[in-house]
Coordinates of C-alpha atoms in Angstrom, one line a residue:
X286 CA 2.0 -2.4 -26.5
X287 CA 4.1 -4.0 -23.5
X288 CA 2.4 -5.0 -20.0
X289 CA 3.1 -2.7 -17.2
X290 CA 3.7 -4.6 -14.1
X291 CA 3.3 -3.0 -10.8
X292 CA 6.4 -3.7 -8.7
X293 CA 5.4 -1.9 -5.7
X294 CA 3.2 0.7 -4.4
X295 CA 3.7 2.5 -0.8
X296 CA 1.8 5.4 1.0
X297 CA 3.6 8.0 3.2
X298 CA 1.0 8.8 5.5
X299 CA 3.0 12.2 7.3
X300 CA 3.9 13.7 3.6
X301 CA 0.7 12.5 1.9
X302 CA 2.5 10.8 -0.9
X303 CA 2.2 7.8 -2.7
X304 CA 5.2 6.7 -5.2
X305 CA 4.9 3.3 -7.6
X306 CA 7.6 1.3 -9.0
X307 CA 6.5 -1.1 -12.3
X308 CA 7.8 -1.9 -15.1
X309 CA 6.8 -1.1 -18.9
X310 CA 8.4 -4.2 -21.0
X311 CA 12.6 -3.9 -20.0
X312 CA 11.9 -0.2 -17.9
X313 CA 11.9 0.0 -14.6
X314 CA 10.0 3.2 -13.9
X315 CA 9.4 5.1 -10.5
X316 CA 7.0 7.7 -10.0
X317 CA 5.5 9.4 -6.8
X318 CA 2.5 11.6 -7.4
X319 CA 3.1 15.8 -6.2
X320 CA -0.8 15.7 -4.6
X321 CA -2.4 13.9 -2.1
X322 CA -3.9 11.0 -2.7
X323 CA -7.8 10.5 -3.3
X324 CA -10.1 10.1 -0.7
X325 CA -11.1 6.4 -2.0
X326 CA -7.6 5.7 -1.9
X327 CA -7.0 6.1 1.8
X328 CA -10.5 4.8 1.8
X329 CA -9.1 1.1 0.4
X330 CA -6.4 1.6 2.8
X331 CA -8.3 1.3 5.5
X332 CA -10.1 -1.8 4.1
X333 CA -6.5 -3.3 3.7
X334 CA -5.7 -2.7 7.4
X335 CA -9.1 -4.4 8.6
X336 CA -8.1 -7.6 6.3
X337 CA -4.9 -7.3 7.6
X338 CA -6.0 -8.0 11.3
X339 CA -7.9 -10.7 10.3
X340 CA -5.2 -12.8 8.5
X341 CA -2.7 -11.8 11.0
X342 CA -5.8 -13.2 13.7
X343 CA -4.8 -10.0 15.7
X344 CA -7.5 -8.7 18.0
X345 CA -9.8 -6.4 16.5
X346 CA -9.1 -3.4 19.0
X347 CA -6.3 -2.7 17.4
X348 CA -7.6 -2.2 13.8
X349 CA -7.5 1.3 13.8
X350 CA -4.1 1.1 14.5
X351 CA -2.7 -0.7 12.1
X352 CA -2.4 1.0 8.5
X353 CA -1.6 -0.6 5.2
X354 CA 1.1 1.7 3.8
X355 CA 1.6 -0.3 0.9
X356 CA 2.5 -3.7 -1.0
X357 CA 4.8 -5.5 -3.3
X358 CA 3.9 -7.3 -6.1
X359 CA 6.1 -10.4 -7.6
X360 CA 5.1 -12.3 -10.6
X361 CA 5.5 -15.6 -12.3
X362 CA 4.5 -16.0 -16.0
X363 CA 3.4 -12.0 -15.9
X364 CA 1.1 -13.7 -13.4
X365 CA 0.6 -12.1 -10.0
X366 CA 2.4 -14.9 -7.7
X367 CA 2.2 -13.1 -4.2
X368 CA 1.6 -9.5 -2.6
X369 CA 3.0 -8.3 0.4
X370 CA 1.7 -6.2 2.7
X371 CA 4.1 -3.2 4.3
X372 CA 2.3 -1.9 7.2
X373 CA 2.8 0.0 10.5
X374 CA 1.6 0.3 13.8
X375 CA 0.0 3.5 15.2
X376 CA 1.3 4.3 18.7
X377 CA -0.6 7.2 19.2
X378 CA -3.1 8.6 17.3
X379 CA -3.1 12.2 18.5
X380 CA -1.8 15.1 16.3
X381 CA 0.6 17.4 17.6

């Protein structure tokens, strides 16, 4: 059995999607999931965003505007090396 390494994860908040990107030994596979994602998943999320205001030492009245919307994974060895955050910034929060 071959290691899957995820390559990338990402969360589009306005369609309610998530698609990965990992690999399975020498295949690149891409997937995005047809239903929204589980509550606990948007719950993590929102853990993400509050750790990324504190590394980023941004002032914590904006943490509920700023939302993880995914991250990318490189490895060394099949050994996690770093994870980047992608992110955005909410300008308004109101729903049309």
């Amino acid at each position: 059995m071959s290691m899957i390494l995820i390559k990338k994860i990402t969360y589009d908040g306005l369609k309610g999607k998530i698609s990965i990107s990992y690999t399975n030994g020498y295949k690149k596979v891409d997937i995005s999931d047809c239903e929204p994602p589980r509550p606990e998943f948007i719950k993590a999320l929102k853990k993400l965003s509050e750790i990324g205001v504190s590394i980023l030492s941004y002032p914590f009245s904006i943490k509920d505007r700023l939302m993880i919307t995914g991250a990318k994974f490189t490895y060394e060895n099949d050994i996690v090396d770093s994870v980047v955050f992608l992110g955005q910034y909410v300008l308004l929060q109101e729903k049309y």
